[in-house]
Amino acid sequence: MDPHFWLGSPPGDGQYMALQALMGPKRAAYYIYAAKSIPADKALEWGIVSDVLPREQLLGRAWELARFIADGRQVWALGEGAMAWITIAMLRLNAAFARHVSVLGEAEVHVTVVCPAGPGPTAPMQVWNHAHAVYGPAGSHRSGDVSANRTVDLAACLSYFLPTQARPLLVDLLQSFEVVEPRHIGPDGVIRRRHFTGHDELIHTWAKSIGVPSEL
């Protein structure tokens, strides 16, 4: 809560500008002018904070982050939710194109996660997720590209069974990082919206619009 206007004092410490950048000018104006507290779940959704934890877990998480930063290792962090979303969207778009050119049927799909390269030594890739209530690394590091190949039914990718077609590809990609079980698509082919942290409403709207199953 910003108490400036509540106390009759104009804000001058930069908080208003920071909140405008993080949550947009209209939301920032509402919470600052009305001197309202920002709920923790909204702060996480809007990117104001990175983690929301019970009080008893705060110190442990702070030390975990401090040790990770002090270790100095650099990685390319791959969000597991992003990998799931992109895999589903990729299959949907390819199936839509196949329907457009009248070649629906089975197809061999090849997916590659390319390790970014730069002028210096290439950092390894690692999957990150919220498996332990906070966003952090999961599985092992991988240096170099990671690939998966599966035969998919393109017609099914335009139906209720799209997540079922996407899950084997996602399983193969994640197992390359020693992440055994996908958290975002269940074995029954249902999208688990609660694991797309901060994006539940967006995933719900998207899944409903294309007719695929999802649950909180």
mmCIF file with all atom_site columns, C-alpha atoms in Angstrom:
data_model
loop_
_atom_site.group_PDB
_atom_site.id
_atom_site.type_symbol
_atom_site.label_atom_id
_atom_site.label_alt_id
_atom_site.label_comp_id
_atom_site.label_asym_id
_atom_site.label_entity_id
_atom_site.label_seq_id
_atom_site.pdbx_PDB_ins_code
_atom_site.Cartn_x
_atom_site.Cartn_y
_atom_site.Cartn_z
_atom_site.occupancy
_atom_site.B_iso_or_equiv
_atom_site.pdbx_formal_charge
_atom_site.auth_seq_id
_atom_site.auth_comp_id
_atom_site.auth_asym_id
_atom_site.auth_atom_id
_atom_site.pdbx_PDB_model_num
ATOM 1   C CA . MET A 1 1   ? 0.000   0.000   0.000   1.00 0.00 ? 1   MET A CA 1
ATOM 2   C CA . ASP A 1 2   ? 1.207   3.516   -0.866  1.00 0.00 ? 2   ASP A CA 1
ATOM 3   C CA . PRO A 1 3   ? -0.109  5.877   1.857   1.00 0.00 ? 3   PRO A CA 1
ATOM 4   C CA . HIS A 1 4   ? 0.934   9.185   0.245   1.00 0.00 ? 4   HIS A CA 1
ATOM 5   C CA . PHE A 1 5   ? -2.491  10.370  -0.909  1.00 0.00 ? 5   PHE A CA 1
ATOM 6   C CA . TRP A 1 6   ? -4.191  8.876   2.123   1.00 0.00 ? 6   TRP A CA 1
ATOM 7   C CA . LEU A 1 7   ? -1.955  11.095  4.269   1.00 0.00 ? 7   LEU A CA 1
ATOM 8   C CA . GLY A 1 8   ? -2.360  14.113  1.999   1.00 0.00 ? 8   GLY A CA 1
ATOM 9   C CA . SER A 1 9   ? 1.218   14.005  0.676   1.00 0.00 ? 9   SER A CA 1
ATOM 10  C CA . PRO A 1 10  ? 2.177   13.831  -3.023  1.00 0.00 ? 10  PRO A CA 1
ATOM 11  C CA . PRO A 1 11  ? 4.311   10.791  -3.910  1.00 0.00 ? 11  PRO A CA 1
ATOM 12  C CA . GLY A 1 12  ? 7.938   11.607  -4.564  1.00 0.00 ? 12  GLY A CA 1
ATOM 13  C CA . ASP A 1 13  ? 9.930   8.447   -3.900  1.00 0.00 ? 13  ASP A CA 1
ATOM 14  C CA . GLY A 1 14  ? 9.591   6.856   -7.343  1.00 0.00 ? 14  GLY A CA 1
ATOM 15  C CA . GLN A 1 15  ? 7.165   4.134   -6.272  1.00 0.00 ? 15  GLN A CA 1
ATOM 16  C CA . TYR A 1 16  ? 4.405   5.477   -8.512  1.00 0.00 ? 16  TYR A CA 1
ATOM 17  C CA . MET A 1 17  ? 6.677   5.376   -11.569 1.00 0.00 ? 17  MET A CA 1
ATOM 18  C CA . ALA A 1 18  ? 7.852   1.860   -10.718 1.00 0.00 ? 18  ALA A CA 1
ATOM 19  C CA . LEU A 1 19  ? 4.272   0.611   -10.331 1.00 0.00 ? 19  LEU A CA 1
ATOM 20  C CA . GLN A 1 20  ? 3.236   2.262   -13.607 1.00 0.00 ? 20  GLN A CA 1
ATOM 21  C CA . ALA A 1 21  ? 5.983   0.367   -15.405 1.00 0.00 ? 21  ALA A CA 1
ATOM 22  C CA . LEU A 1 22  ? 5.073   -2.952  -13.750 1.00 0.00 ? 22  LEU A CA 1
ATOM 23  C CA . MET A 1 23  ? 1.265   -2.917  -13.751 1.00 0.00 ? 23  MET A CA 1
ATOM 24  C CA . GLY A 1 24  ? 0.239   -0.143  -16.154 1.00 0.00 ? 24  GLY A CA 1
ATOM 25  C CA . PRO A 1 25  ? -0.784  3.474   -15.471 1.00 0.00 ? 25  PRO A CA 1
ATOM 26  C CA . LYS A 1 26  ? -4.478  2.847   -14.790 1.00 0.00 ? 26  LYS A CA 1
ATOM 27  C CA . ARG A 1 27  ? -3.977  0.045   -12.275 1.00 0.00 ? 27  ARG A CA 1
ATOM 28  C CA . ALA A 1 28  ? -1.152  1.954   -10.608 1.00 0.00 ? 28  ALA A CA 1
ATOM 29  C CA . ALA A 1 29  ? -3.290  5.089   -10.307 1.00 0.00 ? 29  ALA A CA 1
ATOM 30  C CA . TYR A 1 30  ? -6.161  3.135   -8.780  1.00 0.00 ? 30  TYR A CA 1
ATOM 31  C CA . TYR A 1 31  ? -4.077  1.448   -6.082  1.00 0.00 ? 31  TYR A CA 1
ATOM 32  C CA . ILE A 1 32  ? -2.030  4.556   -5.274  1.00 0.00 ? 32  ILE A CA 1
ATOM 33  C CA . TYR A 1 33  ? -4.826  7.159   -5.256  1.00 0.00 ? 33  TYR A CA 1
ATOM 34  C CA . ALA A 1 34  ? -7.108  4.855   -3.273  1.00 0.00 ? 34  ALA A CA 1
ATOM 35  C CA . ALA A 1 35  ? -4.263  3.764   -0.939  1.00 0.00 ? 35  ALA A CA 1
ATOM 36  C CA . LYS A 1 36  ? -5.262  0.140   -1.477  1.00 0.00 ? 36  LYS A CA 1
ATOM 37  C CA . SER A 1 37  ? -3.127  -2.905  -0.762  1.00 0.00 ? 37  SER A CA 1
ATOM 38  C CA . ILE A 1 38  ? -2.258  -5.088  -3.744  1.00 0.00 ? 38  ILE A CA 1
ATOM 39  C CA . PRO A 1 39  ? -3.251  -8.740  -3.098  1.00 0.00 ? 39  PRO A CA 1
ATOM 40  C CA . ALA A 1 40  ? -0.356  -11.170 -3.215  1.00 0.00 ? 40  ALA A CA 1
ATOM 41  C CA . ASP A 1 41  ? -1.861  -13.245 -6.032  1.00 0.00 ? 41  ASP A CA 1
ATOM 42  C CA . LYS A 1 42  ? -2.361  -10.134 -8.165  1.00 0.00 ? 42  LYS A CA 1
ATOM 43  C CA . ALA A 1 43  ? 1.173   -8.907  -7.407  1.00 0.00 ? 43  ALA A CA 1
ATOM 44  C CA . LEU A 1 44  ? 2.491   -12.247 -8.690  1.00 0.00 ? 44  LEU A CA 1
ATOM 45  C CA . GLU A 1 45  ? 0.228   -12.217 -11.767 1.00 0.00 ? 45  GLU A CA 1
ATOM 46  C CA . TRP A 1 46  ? 1.235   -8.647  -12.696 1.00 0.00 ? 46  TRP A CA 1
ATOM 47  C CA . GLY A 1 47  ? 4.952   -9.277  -12.227 1.00 0.00 ? 47  GLY A CA 1
ATOM 48  C CA . ILE A 1 48  ? 5.426   -6.991  -9.213  1.00 0.00 ? 48  ILE A CA 1
ATOM 49  C CA . VAL A 1 49  ? 6.893   -9.883  -7.220  1.00 0.00 ? 49  VAL A CA 1
ATOM 50  C CA . SER A 1 50  ? 8.574   -13.101 -8.329  1.00 0.00 ? 50  SER A CA 1
ATOM 51  C CA . ASP A 1 51  ? 7.384   -15.462 -5.567  1.00 0.00 ? 51  ASP A CA 1
ATOM 52  C CA . VAL A 1 52  ? 4.537   -15.632 -3.078  1.00 0.00 ? 52  VAL A CA 1
ATOM 53  C CA . LEU A 1 53  ? 5.371   -17.782 -0.064  1.00 0.00 ? 53  LEU A CA 1
ATOM 54  C CA . PRO A 1 54  ? 4.164   -18.501 3.460   1.00 0.00 ? 54  PRO A CA 1
ATOM 55  C CA . ARG A 1 55  ? 6.154   -16.522 6.021   1.00 0.00 ? 55  ARG A CA 1
ATOM 56  C CA . GLU A 1 56  ? 7.954   -19.612 7.302   1.00 0.00 ? 56  GLU A CA 1
ATOM 57  C CA . GLN A 1 57  ? 9.389   -20.338 3.812   1.00 0.00 ? 57  GLN A CA 1
ATOM 58  C CA . LEU A 1 58  ? 10.691  -16.846 3.047   1.00 0.00 ? 58  LEU A CA 1
ATOM 59  C CA . LEU A 1 59  ? 14.112  -17.123 4.636   1.00 0.00 ? 59  LEU A CA 1
ATOM 60  C CA . GLY A 1 60  ? 14.816  -20.525 3.093   1.00 0.00 ? 60  GLY A CA 1
ATOM 61  C CA . ARG A 1 61  ? 13.901  -19.249 -0.368  1.00 0.00 ? 61  ARG A CA 1
ATOM 62  C CA . ALA A 1 62  ? 16.045  -16.137 0.116   1.00 0.00 ? 62  ALA A CA 1
ATOM 63  C CA . TRP A 1 63  ? 19.060  -18.283 1.001   1.00 0.00 ? 63  TRP A CA 1
ATOM 64  C CA . GLU A 1 64  ? 18.366  -20.581 -1.956  1.00 0.00 ? 64  GLU A CA 1
ATOM 65  C CA . LEU A 1 65  ? 18.413  -17.622 -4.342  1.00 0.00 ? 65  LEU A CA 1
ATOM 66  C CA . ALA A 1 66  ? 21.481  -16.121 -2.678  1.00 0.00 ? 66  ALA A CA 1
ATOM 67  C CA . ARG A 1 67  ? 23.438  -19.373 -3.026  1.00 0.00 ? 67  ARG A CA 1
ATOM 68  C CA . PHE A 1 68  ? 22.321  -19.728 -6.655  1.00 0.00 ? 68  PHE A CA 1
ATOM 69  C CA . ILE A 1 69  ? 23.448  -16.173 -7.500  1.00 0.00 ? 69  ILE A CA 1
ATOM 70  C CA . ALA A 1 70  ? 26.721  -16.509 -5.586  1.00 0.00 ? 70  ALA A CA 1
ATOM 71  C CA . ASP A 1 71  ? 27.483  -19.766 -7.394  1.00 0.00 ? 71  ASP A CA 1
ATOM 72  C CA . GLY A 1 72  ? 27.910  -17.723 -10.561 1.00 0.00 ? 72  GLY A CA 1
ATOM 73  C CA . ARG A 1 73  ? 26.639  -20.385 -12.961 1.00 0.00 ? 73  ARG A CA 1
ATOM 74  C CA . GLN A 1 74  ? 24.763  -19.083 -15.953 1.00 0.00 ? 74  GLN A CA 1
ATOM 75  C CA . VAL A 1 75  ? 21.990  -21.100 -17.573 1.00 0.00 ? 75  VAL A CA 1
ATOM 76  C CA . TRP A 1 76  ? 19.361  -20.550 -20.220 1.00 0.00 ? 76  TRP A CA 1
ATOM 77  C CA . ALA A 1 77  ? 16.178  -21.083 -18.190 1.00 0.00 ? 77  ALA A CA 1
ATOM 78  C CA . LEU A 1 78  ? 13.395  -22.810 -20.142 1.00 0.00 ? 78  LEU A CA 1
ATOM 79  C CA . GLY A 1 79  ? 10.002  -22.347 -18.532 1.00 0.00 ? 79  GLY A CA 1
ATOM 80  C CA . GLU A 1 80  ? 8.202   -25.689 -18.500 1.00 0.00 ? 80  GLU A CA 1
ATOM 81  C CA . GLY A 1 81  ? 4.877   -23.930 -18.978 1.00 0.00 ? 81  GLY A CA 1
ATOM 82  C CA . ALA A 1 82  ? 6.218   -22.096 -22.025 1.00 0.00 ? 82  ALA A CA 1
ATOM 83  C CA . MET A 1 83  ? 7.483   -25.379 -23.479 1.00 0.00 ? 83  MET A CA 1
ATOM 84  C CA . ALA A 1 84  ? 4.030   -26.936 -23.032 1.00 0.00 ? 84  ALA A CA 1
ATOM 85  C CA . TRP A 1 85  ? 2.202   -23.926 -24.485 1.00 0.00 ? 85  TRP A CA 1
ATOM 86  C CA . ILE A 1 86  ? 4.516   -23.644 -27.508 1.00 0.00 ? 86  ILE A CA 1
ATOM 87  C CA . THR A 1 87  ? 4.298   -27.394 -28.239 1.00 0.00 ? 87  THR A CA 1
ATOM 88  C CA . ILE A 1 88  ? 0.489   -27.291 -28.225 1.00 0.00 ? 88  ILE A CA 1
ATOM 89  C CA . ALA A 1 89  ? 0.353   -24.100 -30.302 1.00 0.00 ? 89  ALA A CA 1
ATOM 90  C CA . MET A 1 90  ? 2.902   -25.452 -32.799 1.00 0.00 ? 90  MET A CA 1
ATOM 91  C CA . LEU A 1 91  ? 0.848   -28.597 -33.424 1.00 0.00 ? 91  LEU A CA 1
ATOM 92  C CA . ARG A 1 92  ? -2.360  -26.606 -33.740 1.00 0.00 ? 92  ARG A CA 1
ATOM 93  C CA . LEU A 1 93  ? -0.877  -24.193 -36.295 1.00 0.00 ? 93  LEU A CA 1
ATOM 94  C CA . ASN A 1 94  ? 0.701   -26.976 -38.348 1.00 0.00 ? 94  ASN A CA 1
ATOM 95  C CA . ALA A 1 95  ? -2.553  -28.915 -38.365 1.00 0.00 ? 95  ALA A CA 1
ATOM 96  C CA . ALA A 1 96  ? -4.472  -25.812 -39.455 1.00 0.00 ? 96  ALA A CA 1
ATOM 97  C CA . PHE A 1 97  ? -2.055  -25.332 -42.344 1.00 0.00 ? 97  PHE A CA 1
ATOM 98  C CA . ALA A 1 98  ? -2.333  -29.016 -43.290 1.00 0.00 ? 98  ALA A CA 1
ATOM 99  C CA . ARG A 1 99  ? -6.113  -28.674 -43.411 1.00 0.00 ? 99  ARG A CA 1
ATOM 100 C CA . HIS A 1 100 ? -5.756  -25.547 -45.554 1.00 0.00 ? 100 HIS A CA 1
ATOM 101 C CA . VAL A 1 101 ? -3.715  -27.448 -48.157 1.00 0.00 ? 101 VAL A CA 1
ATOM 102 C CA . SER A 1 102 ? -5.837  -30.608 -47.782 1.00 0.00 ? 102 SER A CA 1
ATOM 103 C CA . VAL A 1 103 ? -3.131  -32.932 -46.452 1.00 0.00 ? 103 VAL A CA 1
ATOM 104 C CA . LEU A 1 104 ? -4.564  -33.898 -43.060 1.00 0.00 ? 104 LEU A CA 1
ATOM 105 C CA . GLY A 1 105 ? -3.363  -37.259 -41.798 1.00 0.00 ? 105 GLY A CA 1
ATOM 106 C CA . GLU A 1 106 ? -0.452  -38.640 -39.841 1.00 0.00 ? 106 GLU A CA 1
ATOM 107 C CA . ALA A 1 107 ? 2.799   -36.692 -39.894 1.00 0.00 ? 107 ALA A CA 1
ATOM 108 C CA . GLU A 1 108 ? 6.265   -37.056 -38.433 1.00 0.00 ? 108 GLU A CA 1
ATOM 109 C CA . VAL A 1 109 ? 6.904   -34.040 -36.204 1.00 0.00 ? 109 VAL A CA 1
ATOM 110 C CA . HIS A 1 110 ? 10.424  -33.005 -35.294 1.00 0.00 ? 110 HIS A CA 1
ATOM 111 C CA . VAL A 1 111 ? 10.879  -30.483 -32.455 1.00 0.00 ? 111 VAL A CA 1
ATOM 112 C CA . THR A 1 112 ? 14.232  -28.976 -31.521 1.00 0.00 ? 112 THR A CA 1
ATOM 113 C CA . VAL A 1 113 ? 15.036  -26.681 -28.606 1.00 0.00 ? 113 VAL A CA 1
ATOM 114 C CA . VAL A 1 114 ? 18.057  -24.739 -29.845 1.00 0.00 ? 114 VAL A CA 1
ATOM 115 C CA . CYS A 1 115 ? 20.663  -23.755 -27.285 1.00 0.00 ? 115 CYS A CA 1
ATOM 116 C CA . PRO A 1 116 ? 21.414  -20.049 -27.886 1.00 0.00 ? 116 PRO A CA 1
ATOM 117 C CA . ALA A 1 117 ? 24.958  -19.306 -28.970 1.00 0.00 ? 117 ALA A CA 1
ATOM 118 C CA . GLY A 1 118 ? 26.951  -16.147 -28.395 1.00 0.00 ? 118 GLY A CA 1
ATOM 119 C CA . PRO A 1 119 ? 30.466  -14.826 -28.824 1.00 0.00 ? 119 PRO A CA 1
ATOM 120 C CA . GLY A 1 120 ? 31.593  -16.378 -25.533 1.00 0.00 ? 120 GLY A CA 1
ATOM 121 C CA . PRO A 1 121 ? 31.176  -19.827 -23.962 1.00 0.00 ? 121 PRO A CA 1
ATOM 122 C CA . THR A 1 122 ? 27.648  -21.181 -24.382 1.00 0.00 ? 122 THR A CA 1
ATOM 123 C CA . ALA A 1 123 ? 25.682  -21.556 -21.150 1.00 0.00 ? 123 ALA A CA 1
ATOM 124 C CA . PRO A 1 124 ? 23.736  -24.804 -20.689 1.00 0.00 ? 124 PRO A CA 1
ATOM 125 C CA . MET A 1 125 ? 19.949  -25.007 -20.772 1.00 0.00 ? 125 MET A CA 1
ATOM 126 C CA . GLN A 1 126 ? 17.793  -26.021 -17.818 1.00 0.00 ? 126 GLN A CA 1
ATOM 127 C CA . VAL A 1 127 ? 14.054  -26.416 -17.281 1.00 0.00 ? 127 VAL A CA 1
ATOM 128 C CA . TRP A 1 128 ? 12.489  -24.204 -14.596 1.00 0.00 ? 128 TRP A CA 1
ATOM 129 C CA . ASN A 1 129 ? 9.056   -24.634 -13.030 1.00 0.00 ? 129 ASN A CA 1
ATOM 130 C CA . HIS A 1 130 ? 7.014   -24.102 -9.855  1.00 0.00 ? 130 HIS A CA 1
ATOM 131 C CA . ALA A 1 131 ? 7.235   -27.716 -8.686  1.00 0.00 ? 131 ALA A CA 1
ATOM 132 C CA . HIS A 1 132 ? 8.424   -26.682 -5.209  1.00 0.00 ? 132 HIS A CA 1
ATOM 133 C CA . ALA A 1 133 ? 5.927   -23.833 -4.697  1.00 0.00 ? 133 ALA A CA 1
ATOM 134 C CA . VAL A 1 134 ? 8.466   -21.310 -6.000  1.00 0.00 ? 134 VAL A CA 1
ATOM 135 C CA . TYR A 1 135 ? 9.893   -20.783 -9.464  1.00 0.00 ? 135 TYR A CA 1
ATOM 136 C CA . GLY A 1 136 ? 13.230  -22.536 -9.732  1.00 0.00 ? 136 GLY A CA 1
ATOM 137 C CA . PRO A 1 137 ? 15.385  -25.065 -11.587 1.00 0.00 ? 137 PRO A CA 1
ATOM 138 C CA . ALA A 1 138 ? 14.221  -28.628 -12.234 1.00 0.00 ? 138 ALA A CA 1
ATOM 139 C CA . GLY A 1 139 ? 16.180  -31.550 -13.599 1.00 0.00 ? 139 GLY A CA 1
ATOM 140 C CA . SER A 1 140 ? 19.655  -31.321 -15.065 1.00 0.00 ? 140 SER A CA 1
ATOM 141 C CA . HIS A 1 141 ? 21.627  -29.008 -17.346 1.00 0.00 ? 141 HIS A CA 1
ATOM 142 C CA . ARG A 1 142 ? 21.928  -29.763 -21.048 1.00 0.00 ? 142 ARG A CA 1
ATOM 143 C CA . SER A 1 143 ? 24.558  -28.318 -23.336 1.00 0.00 ? 143 SER A CA 1
ATOM 144 C CA . GLY A 1 144 ? 23.619  -28.279 -26.988 1.00 0.00 ? 144 GLY A CA 1
ATOM 145 C CA . ASP A 1 145 ? 20.307  -28.680 -28.785 1.00 0.00 ? 145 ASP A CA 1
ATOM 146 C CA . VAL A 1 146 ? 17.555  -31.012 -27.546 1.00 0.00 ? 146 VAL A CA 1
ATOM 147 C CA . SER A 1 147 ? 15.213  -32.773 -29.981 1.00 0.00 ? 147 SER A CA 1
ATOM 148 C CA . ALA A 1 148 ? 12.121  -34.971 -29.999 1.00 0.00 ? 148 ALA A CA 1
ATOM 149 C CA . ASN A 1 149 ? 10.369  -36.866 -32.807 1.00 0.00 ? 149 ASN A CA 1
ATOM 150 C CA . ARG A 1 150 ? 6.835   -38.238 -32.788 1.00 0.00 ? 150 ARG A CA 1
ATOM 151 C CA . THR A 1 151 ? 4.173   -39.302 -35.255 1.00 0.00 ? 151 THR A CA 1
ATOM 152 C CA . VAL A 1 152 ? 1.019   -37.265 -34.682 1.00 0.00 ? 152 VAL A CA 1
ATOM 153 C CA . ASP A 1 153 ? -2.497  -37.320 -36.083 1.00 0.00 ? 153 ASP A CA 1
ATOM 154 C CA . LEU A 1 154 ? -2.983  -33.847 -37.565 1.00 0.00 ? 154 LEU A CA 1
ATOM 155 C CA . ALA A 1 155 ? -6.764  -34.204 -37.615 1.00 0.00 ? 155 ALA A CA 1
ATOM 156 C CA . ALA A 1 156 ? -6.691  -34.904 -33.863 1.00 0.00 ? 156 ALA A CA 1
ATOM 157 C CA . CYS A 1 157 ? -4.637  -31.730 -33.416 1.00 0.00 ? 157 CYS A CA 1
ATOM 158 C CA . LEU A 1 158 ? -7.695  -29.783 -34.559 1.00 0.00 ? 158 LEU A CA 1
ATOM 159 C CA . SER A 1 159 ? -9.933  -31.440 -31.991 1.00 0.00 ? 159 SER A CA 1
ATOM 160 C CA . TYR A 1 160 ? -10.474 -32.079 -28.289 1.00 0.00 ? 160 TYR A CA 1
ATOM 161 C CA . PHE A 1 161 ? -7.484  -34.449 -28.404 1.00 0.00 ? 161 PHE A CA 1
ATOM 162 C CA . LEU A 1 162 ? -4.850  -31.819 -29.213 1.00 0.00 ? 162 LEU A CA 1
ATOM 163 C CA . PRO A 1 163 ? -3.200  -31.977 -25.735 1.00 0.00 ? 163 PRO A CA 1
ATOM 164 C CA . THR A 1 164 ? -3.068  -35.793 -26.030 1.00 0.00 ? 164 THR A CA 1
ATOM 165 C CA . GLN A 1 165 ? -1.065  -35.415 -29.241 1.00 0.00 ? 165 GLN A CA 1
ATOM 166 C CA . ALA A 1 166 ? 1.235   -32.792 -27.694 1.00 0.00 ? 166 ALA A CA 1
ATOM 167 C CA . ARG A 1 167 ? 2.030   -34.622 -24.463 1.00 0.00 ? 167 ARG A CA 1
ATOM 168 C CA . PRO A 1 168 ? 4.392   -37.336 -25.869 1.00 0.00 ? 168 PRO A CA 1
ATOM 169 C CA . LEU A 1 169 ? 6.538   -34.654 -27.543 1.00 0.00 ? 169 LEU A CA 1
ATOM 170 C CA . LEU A 1 170 ? 6.655   -32.690 -24.310 1.00 0.00 ? 170 LEU A CA 1
ATOM 171 C CA . VAL A 1 171 ? 7.536   -35.831 -22.328 1.00 0.00 ? 171 VAL A CA 1
ATOM 172 C CA . ASP A 1 172 ? 10.465  -36.569 -24.644 1.00 0.00 ? 172 ASP A CA 1
ATOM 173 C CA . LEU A 1 173 ? 11.788  -33.006 -24.445 1.00 0.00 ? 173 LEU A CA 1
ATOM 174 C CA . LEU A 1 174 ? 11.530  -32.860 -20.650 1.00 0.00 ? 174 LEU A CA 1
ATOM 175 C CA . GLN A 1 175 ? 13.130  -36.272 -20.165 1.00 0.00 ? 175 GLN A CA 1
ATOM 176 C CA . SER A 1 176 ? 16.186  -34.915 -21.971 1.00 0.00 ? 176 SER A CA 1
ATOM 177 C CA . PHE A 1 177 ? 16.537  -32.672 -18.903 1.00 0.00 ? 177 PHE A CA 1
ATOM 178 C CA . GLU A 1 178 ? 15.690  -35.528 -16.490 1.00 0.00 ? 178 GLU A CA 1
ATOM 179 C CA . VAL A 1 179 ? 12.291  -34.010 -15.737 1.00 0.00 ? 179 VAL A CA 1
ATOM 180 C CA . VAL A 1 180 ? 10.146  -37.135 -15.636 1.00 0.00 ? 180 VAL A CA 1
ATOM 181 C CA . GLU A 1 181 ? 6.527   -35.991 -15.548 1.00 0.00 ? 181 GLU A CA 1
ATOM 182 C CA . PRO A 1 182 ? 5.016   -32.969 -17.319 1.00 0.00 ? 182 PRO A CA 1
ATOM 183 C CA . ARG A 1 183 ? 3.059   -30.778 -14.940 1.00 0.00 ? 183 ARG A CA 1
ATOM 184 C CA . HIS A 1 184 ? 1.016   -28.848 -17.509 1.00 0.00 ? 184 HIS A CA 1
ATOM 185 C CA . ILE A 1 185 ? -0.641  -31.674 -19.476 1.00 0.00 ? 185 ILE A CA 1
ATOM 186 C CA . GLY A 1 186 ? -1.928  -34.660 -17.522 1.00 0.00 ? 186 GLY A CA 1
ATOM 187 C CA . PRO A 1 187 ? -1.776  -38.305 -18.663 1.00 0.00 ? 187 PRO A CA 1
ATOM 188 C CA . ASP A 1 188 ? -5.479  -37.961 -19.511 1.00 0.00 ? 188 ASP A CA 1
ATOM 189 C CA . GLY A 1 189 ? -4.711  -35.158 -21.974 1.00 0.00 ? 189 GLY A CA 1
ATOM 190 C CA . VAL A 1 190 ? -6.222  -32.428 -19.802 1.00 0.00 ? 190 VAL A CA 1
ATOM 191 C CA . ILE A 1 191 ? -4.404  -29.082 -19.549 1.00 0.00 ? 191 ILE A CA 1
ATOM 192 C CA . ARG A 1 192 ? -3.665  -28.248 -15.905 1.00 0.00 ? 192 ARG A CA 1
ATOM 193 C CA . ARG A 1 193 ? -4.193  -24.514 -15.731 1.00 0.00 ? 193 ARG A CA 1
ATOM 194 C CA . ARG A 1 194 ? -2.989  -24.111 -12.124 1.00 0.00 ? 194 ARG A CA 1
ATOM 195 C CA . HIS A 1 195 ? 0.566   -24.892 -13.198 1.00 0.00 ? 195 HIS A CA 1
ATOM 196 C CA . PHE A 1 196 ? 0.608   -21.994 -15.665 1.00 0.00 ? 196 PHE A CA 1
ATOM 197 C CA . THR A 1 197 ? 1.303   -19.710 -12.734 1.00 0.00 ? 197 THR A CA 1
ATOM 198 C CA . GLY A 1 198 ? -0.283  -16.298 -13.140 1.00 0.00 ? 198 GLY A CA 1
ATOM 199 C CA . HIS A 1 199 ? -1.909  -17.215 -16.465 1.00 0.00 ? 199 HIS A CA 1
ATOM 200 C CA . ASP A 1 200 ? -4.904  -19.317 -15.396 1.00 0.00 ? 200 ASP A CA 1
ATOM 201 C CA . GLU A 1 201 ? -7.549  -17.009 -16.914 1.00 0.00 ? 201 GLU A CA 1
ATOM 202 C CA . LEU A 1 202 ? -5.638  -16.647 -20.181 1.00 0.00 ? 202 LEU A CA 1
ATOM 203 C CA . ILE A 1 203 ? -5.144  -20.420 -20.523 1.00 0.00 ? 203 ILE A CA 1
ATOM 204 C CA . HIS A 1 204 ? -8.801  -21.036 -19.647 1.00 0.00 ? 204 HIS A CA 1
ATOM 205 C CA . THR A 1 205 ? -9.995  -18.612 -22.336 1.00 0.00 ? 205 THR A CA 1
ATOM 206 C CA . TRP A 1 206 ? -7.599  -20.010 -24.927 1.00 0.00 ? 206 TRP A CA 1
ATOM 207 C CA . ALA A 1 207 ? -8.443  -23.671 -24.180 1.00 0.00 ? 207 ALA A CA 1
ATOM 208 C CA . LYS A 1 208 ? -12.167 -22.961 -24.282 1.00 0.00 ? 208 LYS A CA 1
ATOM 209 C CA . SER A 1 209 ? -11.894 -21.054 -27.574 1.00 0.00 ? 209 SER A CA 1
ATOM 210 C CA . ILE A 1 210 ? -10.221 -23.962 -29.384 1.00 0.00 ? 210 ILE A CA 1
ATOM 211 C CA . GLY A 1 211 ? -12.246 -26.674 -27.638 1.00 0.00 ? 211 GLY A CA 1
ATOM 212 C CA . VAL A 1 212 ? -9.584  -28.531 -25.666 1.00 0.00 ? 212 VAL A CA 1
ATOM 213 C CA . PRO A 1 213 ? -10.025 -29.828 -22.098 1.00 0.00 ? 213 PRO A CA 1
ATOM 214 C CA . SER A 1 214 ? -8.583  -27.970 -19.125 1.00 0.00 ? 214 SER A CA 1
ATOM 215 C CA . GLU A 1 215 ? -8.944  -28.017 -15.364 1.00 0.00 ? 215 GLU A CA 1
ATOM 216 C CA . LEU A 1 216 ? -7.796  -25.808 -12.545 1.00 0.00 ? 216 LEU A CA 1
#
